[in-house]
C-alpha atoms as an extended CHARMM CRD file, in Angstrom:
* protein
*
       201  EXT
         1         1  MET       CA              0.0000000000        0.0000000000        0.0000000000  PROA      1               0.0000000000
         2         2  PRO       CA              1.6750000000        3.2590000000       -1.0750000000  PROA      2               0.0000000000
         3         3  ALA       CA              1.7520000000        6.3310000000        1.1110000000  PROA      3               0.0000000000
         4         4  PRO       CA             -0.6780000000        9.0960000000        0.1020000000  PROA      4               0.0000000000
         5         5  ARG       CA              0.5300000000       12.1050000000       -1.8040000000  PROA      5               0.0000000000
         6         6  ASP       CA              1.0650000000       15.3490000000        0.0880000000  PROA      6               0.0000000000
         7         7  GLU       CA             -1.9420000000       17.4840000000       -0.8350000000  PROA      7               0.0000000000
         8         8  ARG       CA              0.1900000000       20.5960000000       -0.2860000000  PROA      8               0.0000000000
         9         9  LEU       CA              2.2730000000       19.4630000000       -3.2660000000  PROA      9               0.0000000000
        10        10  VAL       CA             -0.4680000000       19.3320000000       -5.8800000000  PROA      10              0.0000000000
        11        11  ARG       CA             -0.6410000000       21.7840000000       -8.7690000000  PROA      11              0.0000000000
        12        12  ASP       CA             -2.6190000000       21.6020000000      -12.0010000000  PROA      12              0.0000000000
        13        13  PRO       CA             -0.0890000000       21.8720000000      -14.8540000000  PROA      13              0.0000000000
        14        14  ALA       CA             -2.7460000000       23.4740000000      -17.0680000000  PROA      14              0.0000000000
        15        15  THR       CA             -2.4720000000       26.6110000000      -14.9300000000  PROA      15              0.0000000000
        16        16  THR       CA              1.3320000000       26.8180000000      -14.9320000000  PROA      16              0.0000000000
        17        17  GLN       CA              3.0130000000       26.4010000000      -18.2760000000  PROA      17              0.0000000000
        18        18  PRO       CA              6.8250000000       26.8470000000      -18.3790000000  PROA      18              0.0000000000
        19        19  THR       CA              8.0680000000       30.2700000000      -19.3830000000  PROA      19              0.0000000000
        20        20  SER       CA              9.4780000000       30.2440000000      -22.9080000000  PROA      20              0.0000000000
        21        21  GLY       CA             13.0450000000       31.3790000000      -23.3670000000  PROA      21              0.0000000000
        22        22  VAL       CA             14.0120000000       30.3920000000      -19.8190000000  PROA      22              0.0000000000
        23        23  GLU       CA             16.5900000000       27.6330000000      -19.4480000000  PROA      23              0.0000000000
        24        24  ALA       CA             14.8830000000       24.4530000000      -18.2630000000  PROA      24              0.0000000000
        25        25  ILE       CA             15.6950000000       23.0890000000      -14.8100000000  PROA      25              0.0000000000
        26        26  GLY       CA             15.6850000000       19.3920000000      -14.0310000000  PROA      26              0.0000000000
        27        27  VAL       CA             15.2410000000       18.6190000000      -10.3250000000  PROA      27              0.0000000000
        28        28  TYR       CA             16.7070000000       15.6430000000       -8.4470000000  PROA      28              0.0000000000
        29        29  ASN       CA             14.9930000000       15.5280000000       -5.0510000000  PROA      29              0.0000000000
        30        30  HSD       CA             16.2020000000       12.2110000000       -3.6350000000  PROA      30              0.0000000000
        31        31  ARG       CA             18.4930000000       11.2320000000       -0.7920000000  PROA      31              0.0000000000
        32        32  LEU       CA             22.1000000000       11.1790000000       -1.9520000000  PROA      32              0.0000000000
        33        33  TYR       CA             23.0650000000        7.7930000000       -0.4950000000  PROA      33              0.0000000000
        34        34  ALA       CA             25.2540000000        5.6890000000       -2.7800000000  PROA      34              0.0000000000
        35        35  HSD       CA             22.7920000000        2.7970000000       -2.5340000000  PROA      35              0.0000000000
        36        36  TYR       CA             20.1500000000        5.0070000000       -4.1610000000  PROA      36              0.0000000000
        37        37  GLY       CA             22.2660000000        4.8050000000       -7.3120000000  PROA      37              0.0000000000
        38        38  THR       CA             23.5240000000        8.3600000000       -6.8720000000  PROA      38              0.0000000000
        39        39  GLY       CA             26.8400000000        7.4990000000       -8.5170000000  PROA      39              0.0000000000
        40        40  GLN       CA             24.9680000000        6.7530000000      -11.7370000000  PROA      40              0.0000000000
        41        41  PHE       CA             23.0870000000       10.0200000000      -11.3800000000  PROA      41              0.0000000000
        42        42  VAL       CA             26.4150000000       11.8780000000      -11.0810000000  PROA      42              0.0000000000
        43        43  GLY       CA             27.3510000000       10.4520000000      -14.4800000000  PROA      43              0.0000000000
        44        44  LEU       CA             24.0100000000       11.5160000000      -15.9450000000  PROA      44              0.0000000000
        45        45  ALA       CA             24.3460000000       14.9670000000      -14.3760000000  PROA      45              0.0000000000
        46        46  ARG       CA             27.7350000000       15.3580000000      -16.0300000000  PROA      46              0.0000000000
        47        47  ASP       CA             26.2740000000       14.5370000000      -19.4560000000  PROA      47              0.0000000000
        48        48  LEU       CA             23.2020000000       16.7350000000      -18.9410000000  PROA      48              0.0000000000
        49        49  ALA       CA             25.3960000000       19.6540000000      -17.9030000000  PROA      49              0.0000000000
        50        50  ALA       CA             27.5610000000       19.1240000000      -20.9760000000  PROA      50              0.0000000000
        51        51  SER       CA             24.5040000000       19.2100000000      -23.2440000000  PROA      51              0.0000000000
        52        52  GLY       CA             24.0000000000       22.8930000000      -22.4050000000  PROA      52              0.0000000000
        53        53  THR       CA             20.2160000000       22.5600000000      -22.7620000000  PROA      53              0.0000000000
        54        54  VAL       CA             19.2430000000       22.1630000000      -19.1100000000  PROA      54              0.0000000000
        55        55  ARG       CA             20.4510000000       23.1090000000      -15.6640000000  PROA      55              0.0000000000
        56        56  LEU       CA             20.1130000000       20.7870000000      -12.6950000000  PROA      56              0.0000000000
        57        57  ARG       CA             18.7900000000       21.5030000000       -9.2290000000  PROA      57              0.0000000000
        58        58  VAL       CA             19.9110000000       18.8490000000       -6.7370000000  PROA      58              0.0000000000
        59        59  MET       CA             18.1560000000       18.7850000000       -3.3730000000  PROA      59              0.0000000000
        60        60  ASP       CA             20.3990000000       18.3690000000       -0.3450000000  PROA      60              0.0000000000
        61        61  LEU       CA             17.8520000000       16.8050000000        1.9960000000  PROA      61              0.0000000000
        62        62  PHE       CA             20.2940000000       16.1400000000        4.8530000000  PROA      62              0.0000000000
        63        63  GLY       CA             22.2680000000       19.3610000000        5.3280000000  PROA      63              0.0000000000
        64        64  GLN       CA             25.0710000000       19.1210000000        7.8690000000  PROA      64              0.0000000000
        65        65  ARG       CA             24.8500000000       15.7160000000        9.5180000000  PROA      65              0.0000000000
        66        66  ARG       CA             26.4670000000       14.7470000000       12.8120000000  PROA      66              0.0000000000
        67        67  ALA       CA             29.8500000000       13.0180000000       12.7400000000  PROA      67              0.0000000000
        68        68  GLU       CA             28.2510000000        9.8340000000       14.0560000000  PROA      68              0.0000000000
        69        69  ARG       CA             25.8970000000        9.6570000000       11.0720000000  PROA      69              0.0000000000
        70        70  LYS       CA             28.7020000000       10.3640000000        8.6240000000  PROA      70              0.0000000000
        71        71  GLY       CA             30.7010000000        7.5720000000       10.2560000000  PROA      71              0.0000000000
        72        72  LEU       CA             27.9710000000        5.1000000000        9.3580000000  PROA      72              0.0000000000
        73        73  ASP       CA             27.7290000000        6.2490000000        5.7290000000  PROA      73              0.0000000000
        74        74  ASP       CA             29.4310000000        9.3400000000        4.3560000000  PROA      74              0.0000000000
        75        75  SER       CA             28.2850000000        8.7920000000        0.7700000000  PROA      75              0.0000000000
        76        76  PRO       CA             25.7190000000       11.6540000000        0.8260000000  PROA      76              0.0000000000
        77        77  GLU       CA             28.4630000000       14.1860000000        1.5550000000  PROA      77              0.0000000000
        78        78  LYS       CA             30.7600000000       12.7060000000       -1.0930000000  PROA      78              0.0000000000
        79        79  MET       CA             28.0230000000       12.6430000000       -3.7100000000  PROA      79              0.0000000000
        80        80  ARG       CA             26.9150000000       16.1630000000       -2.8340000000  PROA      80              0.0000000000
        81        81  ASP       CA             30.4680000000       17.4720000000       -3.2760000000  PROA      81              0.0000000000
        82        82  GLN       CA             30.8450000000       15.7140000000       -6.6350000000  PROA      82              0.0000000000
        83        83  LEU       CA             27.5810000000       17.1810000000       -7.8790000000  PROA      83              0.0000000000
        84        84  ALA       CA             28.3240000000       20.6790000000       -6.5680000000  PROA      84              0.0000000000
        85        85  ALA       CA             31.5990000000       20.6610000000       -8.5220000000  PROA      85              0.0000000000
        86        86  LEU       CA             29.8280000000       20.1820000000      -11.8490000000  PROA      86              0.0000000000
        87        87  PRO       CA             28.9450000000       23.1590000000      -14.0750000000  PROA      87              0.0000000000
        88        88  HSD       CA             25.2430000000       24.0370000000      -14.3970000000  PROA      88              0.0000000000
        89        89  VAL       CA             24.4170000000       22.0410000000      -11.2490000000  PROA      89              0.0000000000
        90        90  GLN       CA             22.9500000000       23.8670000000       -8.2520000000  PROA      90              0.0000000000
        91        91  VAL       CA             22.8470000000       22.0610000000       -4.8970000000  PROA      91              0.0000000000
        92        92  VAL       CA             20.0990000000       23.5320000000       -2.7140000000  PROA      92              0.0000000000
        93        93  SER       CA             18.4980000000       22.8030000000        0.6320000000  PROA      93              0.0000000000
        94        94  ASP       CA             14.8780000000       23.2410000000        1.6260000000  PROA      94              0.0000000000
        95        95  ARG       CA             16.1240000000       23.6990000000        5.2360000000  PROA      95              0.0000000000
        96        96  GLY       CA             13.2730000000       21.4610000000        6.3830000000  PROA      96              0.0000000000
        97        97  ASP       CA             10.7140000000       24.0120000000        5.2000000000  PROA      97              0.0000000000
        98        98  ARG       CA              7.8790000000       22.4100000000        3.2160000000  PROA      98              0.0000000000
        99        99  VAL       CA              6.8950000000       25.7210000000        1.6120000000  PROA      99              0.0000000000
       100       100  ARG       CA             10.4530000000       26.2450000000        0.3710000000  PROA      100             0.0000000000
       101       101  TYR       CA             10.4990000000       22.6570000000       -0.8940000000  PROA      101             0.0000000000
       102       102  LYS       CA              7.3320000000       23.3130000000       -2.8940000000  PROA      102             0.0000000000
       103       103  ASP       CA              8.7910000000       26.5210000000       -4.3240000000  PROA      103             0.0000000000
       104       104  LEU       CA             11.9580000000       24.6900000000       -5.4120000000  PROA      104             0.0000000000
       105       105  LEU       CA              9.8790000000       22.0750000000       -7.2090000000  PROA      105             0.0000000000
       106       106  ALA       CA              7.5910000000       24.7100000000       -8.7180000000  PROA      106             0.0000000000
       107       107  GLY       CA             10.5710000000       26.4270000000      -10.3230000000  PROA      107             0.0000000000
       108       108  ALA       CA             11.6620000000       23.2630000000      -12.1150000000  PROA      108             0.0000000000
       109       109  HSD       CA             10.7030000000       21.9510000000      -15.5600000000  PROA      109             0.0000000000
       110       110  PHE       CA             10.9480000000       18.1950000000      -14.9860000000  PROA      110             0.0000000000
       111       111  GLY       CA             12.0930000000       15.6720000000      -12.3860000000  PROA      111             0.0000000000
       112       112  ILE       CA             14.6230000000       12.8470000000      -12.4780000000  PROA      112             0.0000000000
       113       113  ALA       CA             13.9600000000        9.5380000000      -10.7230000000  PROA      113             0.0000000000
       114       114  PRO       CA             16.7110000000        7.7860000000       -8.7280000000  PROA      114             0.0000000000
       115       115  PHE       CA             18.7820000000        4.8960000000      -10.0730000000  PROA      115             0.0000000000
       116       116  ARG       CA             17.7560000000        2.8980000000       -7.0160000000  PROA      116             0.0000000000
       117       117  PRO       CA             17.8530000000       -0.8810000000       -7.5490000000  PROA      117             0.0000000000
       118       118  GLY       CA             14.6450000000       -2.5900000000       -6.4630000000  PROA      118             0.0000000000
       119       119  CYS       CA             12.9780000000        0.7510000000       -5.7080000000  PROA      119             0.0000000000
       120       120  PRO       CA              9.5740000000       -0.2170000000       -4.2470000000  PROA      120             0.0000000000
       121       121  TRP       CA              8.1970000000        3.3240000000       -4.0700000000  PROA      121             0.0000000000
       122       122  SER       CA              9.3410000000        6.9450000000       -4.2710000000  PROA      122             0.0000000000
       123       123  MET       CA              7.5090000000        9.7900000000       -2.5910000000  PROA      123             0.0000000000
       124       124  SER       CA              9.9560000000       12.2240000000       -4.1980000000  PROA      124             0.0000000000
       125       125  VAL       CA              8.7760000000       11.0970000000       -7.6260000000  PROA      125             0.0000000000
       126       126  ILE       CA              5.1480000000       11.5200000000       -6.5250000000  PROA      126             0.0000000000
       127       127  ASP       CA              5.9720000000       15.0080000000       -5.1850000000  PROA      127             0.0000000000
       128       128  CYS       CA              7.1880000000       16.0260000000       -8.6500000000  PROA      128             0.0000000000
       129       129  GLN       CA              4.3020000000       14.4280000000      -10.4890000000  PROA      129             0.0000000000
       130       130  GLY       CA              1.6950000000       15.9440000000       -8.1760000000  PROA      130             0.0000000000
       131       131  MET       CA              3.2010000000       19.3230000000       -9.0280000000  PROA      131             0.0000000000
       132       132  GLY       CA              2.7850000000       18.5650000000      -12.7270000000  PROA      132             0.0000000000
       133       133  LEU       CA              6.4450000000       17.8550000000      -13.4270000000  PROA      133             0.0000000000
       134       134  PRO       CA              7.1570000000       15.0700000000      -15.9120000000  PROA      134             0.0000000000
       135       135  VAL       CA              9.7240000000       12.6550000000      -14.4550000000  PROA      135             0.0000000000
       136       136  ILE       CA             12.3230000000       10.8390000000      -16.5490000000  PROA      136             0.0000000000
       137       137  SER       CA             13.3690000000        7.5110000000      -15.0920000000  PROA      137             0.0000000000
       138       138  PRO       CA             15.6910000000        4.5610000000      -15.5170000000  PROA      138             0.0000000000
       139       139  ARG       CA             13.7120000000        1.5380000000      -16.6420000000  PROA      139             0.0000000000
       140       140  LEU       CA             13.7830000000       -0.4660000000      -13.4060000000  PROA      140             0.0000000000
       141       141  GLY       CA             11.5710000000       -1.6630000000      -10.5620000000  PROA      141             0.0000000000
       142       142  TRP       CA              8.4030000000        0.1680000000       -9.5970000000  PROA      142             0.0000000000
       143       143  LEU       CA              9.6080000000        3.2380000000      -11.4810000000  PROA      143             0.0000000000
       144       144  ALA       CA              9.2360000000        1.4150000000      -14.8130000000  PROA      144             0.0000000000
       145       145  GLU       CA              5.7190000000        0.3400000000      -13.8120000000  PROA      145             0.0000000000
       146       146  HSD       CA              4.5210000000        3.7470000000      -12.6660000000  PROA      146             0.0000000000
       147       147  ILE       CA              6.2250000000        6.2760000000      -14.9360000000  PROA      147             0.0000000000
       148       148  ASP       CA              5.0230000000        6.7640000000      -18.5010000000  PROA      148             0.0000000000
       149       149  PRO       CA              6.9940000000        4.3780000000      -20.7810000000  PROA      149             0.0000000000
       150       150  GLU       CA              7.8330000000        7.3010000000      -23.0850000000  PROA      150             0.0000000000
       151       151  LEU       CA              9.8470000000        8.8620000000      -20.2350000000  PROA      151             0.0000000000
       152       152  CYS       CA             11.8100000000        5.7450000000      -19.2450000000  PROA      152             0.0000000000
       153       153  PHE       CA             15.3740000000        5.2210000000      -20.4460000000  PROA      153             0.0000000000
       154       154  THR       CA             18.0120000000        2.4990000000      -20.4370000000  PROA      154             0.0000000000
       155       155  THR       CA             21.0720000000        4.5220000000      -21.4430000000  PROA      155             0.0000000000
       156       156  THR       CA             22.4720000000        7.9030000000      -20.5040000000  PROA      156             0.0000000000
       157       157  ALA       CA             22.1420000000        9.0420000000      -24.1140000000  PROA      157             0.0000000000
       158       158  GLU       CA             18.4070000000        8.2620000000      -24.0060000000  PROA      158             0.0000000000
       159       159  ALA       CA             18.0620000000       10.1850000000      -20.7320000000  PROA      159             0.0000000000
       160       160  VAL       CA             19.7900000000       13.2400000000      -22.1830000000  PROA      160             0.0000000000
       161       161  ALA       CA             17.5610000000       13.0890000000      -25.2820000000  PROA      161             0.0000000000
       162       162  LEU       CA             14.4270000000       12.9340000000      -23.1010000000  PROA      162             0.0000000000
       163       163  ALA       CA             15.5640000000       15.8660000000      -20.9580000000  PROA      163             0.0000000000
       164       164  GLU       CA             16.3600000000       17.9230000000      -24.0500000000  PROA      164             0.0000000000
       165       165  ARG       CA             12.9840000000       17.1220000000      -25.6000000000  PROA      165             0.0000000000
       166       166  LEU       CA             11.1270000000       18.1090000000      -22.4160000000  PROA      166             0.0000000000
       167       167  ALA       CA             13.1270000000       21.3480000000      -22.4110000000  PROA      167             0.0000000000
       168       168  THR       CA             12.5470000000       22.2420000000      -26.0590000000  PROA      168             0.0000000000
       169       169  ASP       CA              9.2470000000       20.6670000000      -27.1370000000  PROA      169             0.0000000000
       170       170  PRO       CA              6.3330000000       22.4890000000      -25.4060000000  PROA      170             0.0000000000
       171       171  GLU       CA              3.6730000000       20.0650000000      -26.6650000000  PROA      171             0.0000000000
       172       172  PHE       CA              5.6160000000       17.0220000000      -25.4600000000  PROA      172             0.0000000000
       173       173  HSD       CA              6.1850000000       18.6830000000      -22.0950000000  PROA      173             0.0000000000
       174       174  ALA       CA              2.5270000000       19.7100000000      -21.7140000000  PROA      174             0.0000000000
       175       175  LEU       CA              1.3200000000       16.1920000000      -22.5500000000  PROA      175             0.0000000000
       176       176  HSD       CA              3.6050000000       14.5670000000      -19.9850000000  PROA      176             0.0000000000
       177       177  ALA       CA              2.9550000000       17.2340000000      -17.3450000000  PROA      177             0.0000000000
       178       178  LYS       CA             -0.7400000000       16.3850000000      -17.6280000000  PROA      178             0.0000000000
       179       179  ARG       CA             -0.0680000000       12.6410000000      -17.4830000000  PROA      179             0.0000000000
       180       180  ALA       CA              2.2760000000       13.0360000000      -14.4980000000  PROA      180             0.0000000000
       181       181  HSD       CA             -0.2990000000       15.0080000000      -12.5430000000  PROA      181             0.0000000000
       182       182  ALA       CA             -3.0600000000       12.5100000000      -13.4040000000  PROA      182             0.0000000000
       183       183  SER       CA             -0.8870000000        9.5690000000      -12.2960000000  PROA      183             0.0000000000
       184       184  THR       CA             -1.1700000000       10.7370000000       -8.6720000000  PROA      184             0.0000000000
       185       185  ALA       CA             -4.9760000000       11.0340000000       -8.6450000000  PROA      185             0.0000000000
       186       186  ASP       CA             -5.3580000000        7.6170000000       -6.9690000000  PROA      186             0.0000000000
       187       187  PHE       CA             -2.9250000000        8.5530000000       -4.1930000000  PROA      187             0.0000000000
       188       188  THR       CA             -5.1290000000       11.0320000000       -2.3370000000  PROA      188             0.0000000000
       189       189  PRO       CA             -5.1970000000       10.4790000000        1.4430000000  PROA      189             0.0000000000
       190       190  ALA       CA             -8.8980000000        9.5170000000        1.3960000000  PROA      190             0.0000000000
       191       191  LEU       CA             -8.4550000000        6.8620000000       -1.2990000000  PROA      191             0.0000000000
       192       192  ILE       CA             -5.3290000000        5.3820000000        0.2730000000  PROA      192             0.0000000000
       193       193  ALA       CA             -7.0020000000        5.2520000000        3.6990000000  PROA      193             0.0000000000
       194       194  ALA       CA            -10.0540000000        3.5380000000        2.2100000000  PROA      194             0.0000000000
       195       195  ARG       CA             -7.8880000000        0.9090000000        0.5080000000  PROA      195             0.0000000000
       196       196  TYR       CA             -5.9330000000        0.3210000000        3.6730000000  PROA      196             0.0000000000
       197       197  LEU       CA             -9.1060000000       -0.1720000000        5.7300000000  PROA      197             0.0000000000
       198       198  GLU       CA            -10.4830000000       -2.5280000000        3.1100000000  PROA      198             0.0000000000
       199       199  ALA       CA             -7.2620000000       -4.5620000000        3.1260000000  PROA      199             0.0000000000
       200       200  VAL       CA             -7.1940000000       -5.0030000000        6.9040000000  PROA      200             0.0000000000
       201       201  SER       CA            -10.9230000000       -5.5530000000        7.4110000000  PROA      201             0.0000000000
């Protein structure tokens, strides 16, 4: 049973079309652990930055962690530093503020799913889709089942081509913004609660 979408992160894409002439921003709003496949995303980020068509906004969801946490797994800090060193990549923090988080998503053009093996679910993907952001995704796990097949990729070159098309083809973007938003319609709190109660009754 999936978690419900956050109703504060729902926006009809029909009311907010991207501004023409503005460089498109792709947002990556996932935890930067290595086991989320972040190393593969670093490679994709490098190629996307080199394309010159899009800029990337990477969410730093942890901020400054305690030494004890870093001692258990310091990959988020390492990945964050690698990403921050790339051109056309902006690492930002929502500082735990849900309004700021929404604003950061609202200023983006599309989302990027994680390269997480066996990913059973991703609220970060749902956050983007609820806001009307198309999400490009590696073709694996639940992501390949949930995300529109036209936005799934198997190679970095395919991912770059999808990002460039979303950035430059308004009709393609509008179609997939609408589909992304619609894909979260069954994840409202009321519907999820009803399914849960039915399953346990």
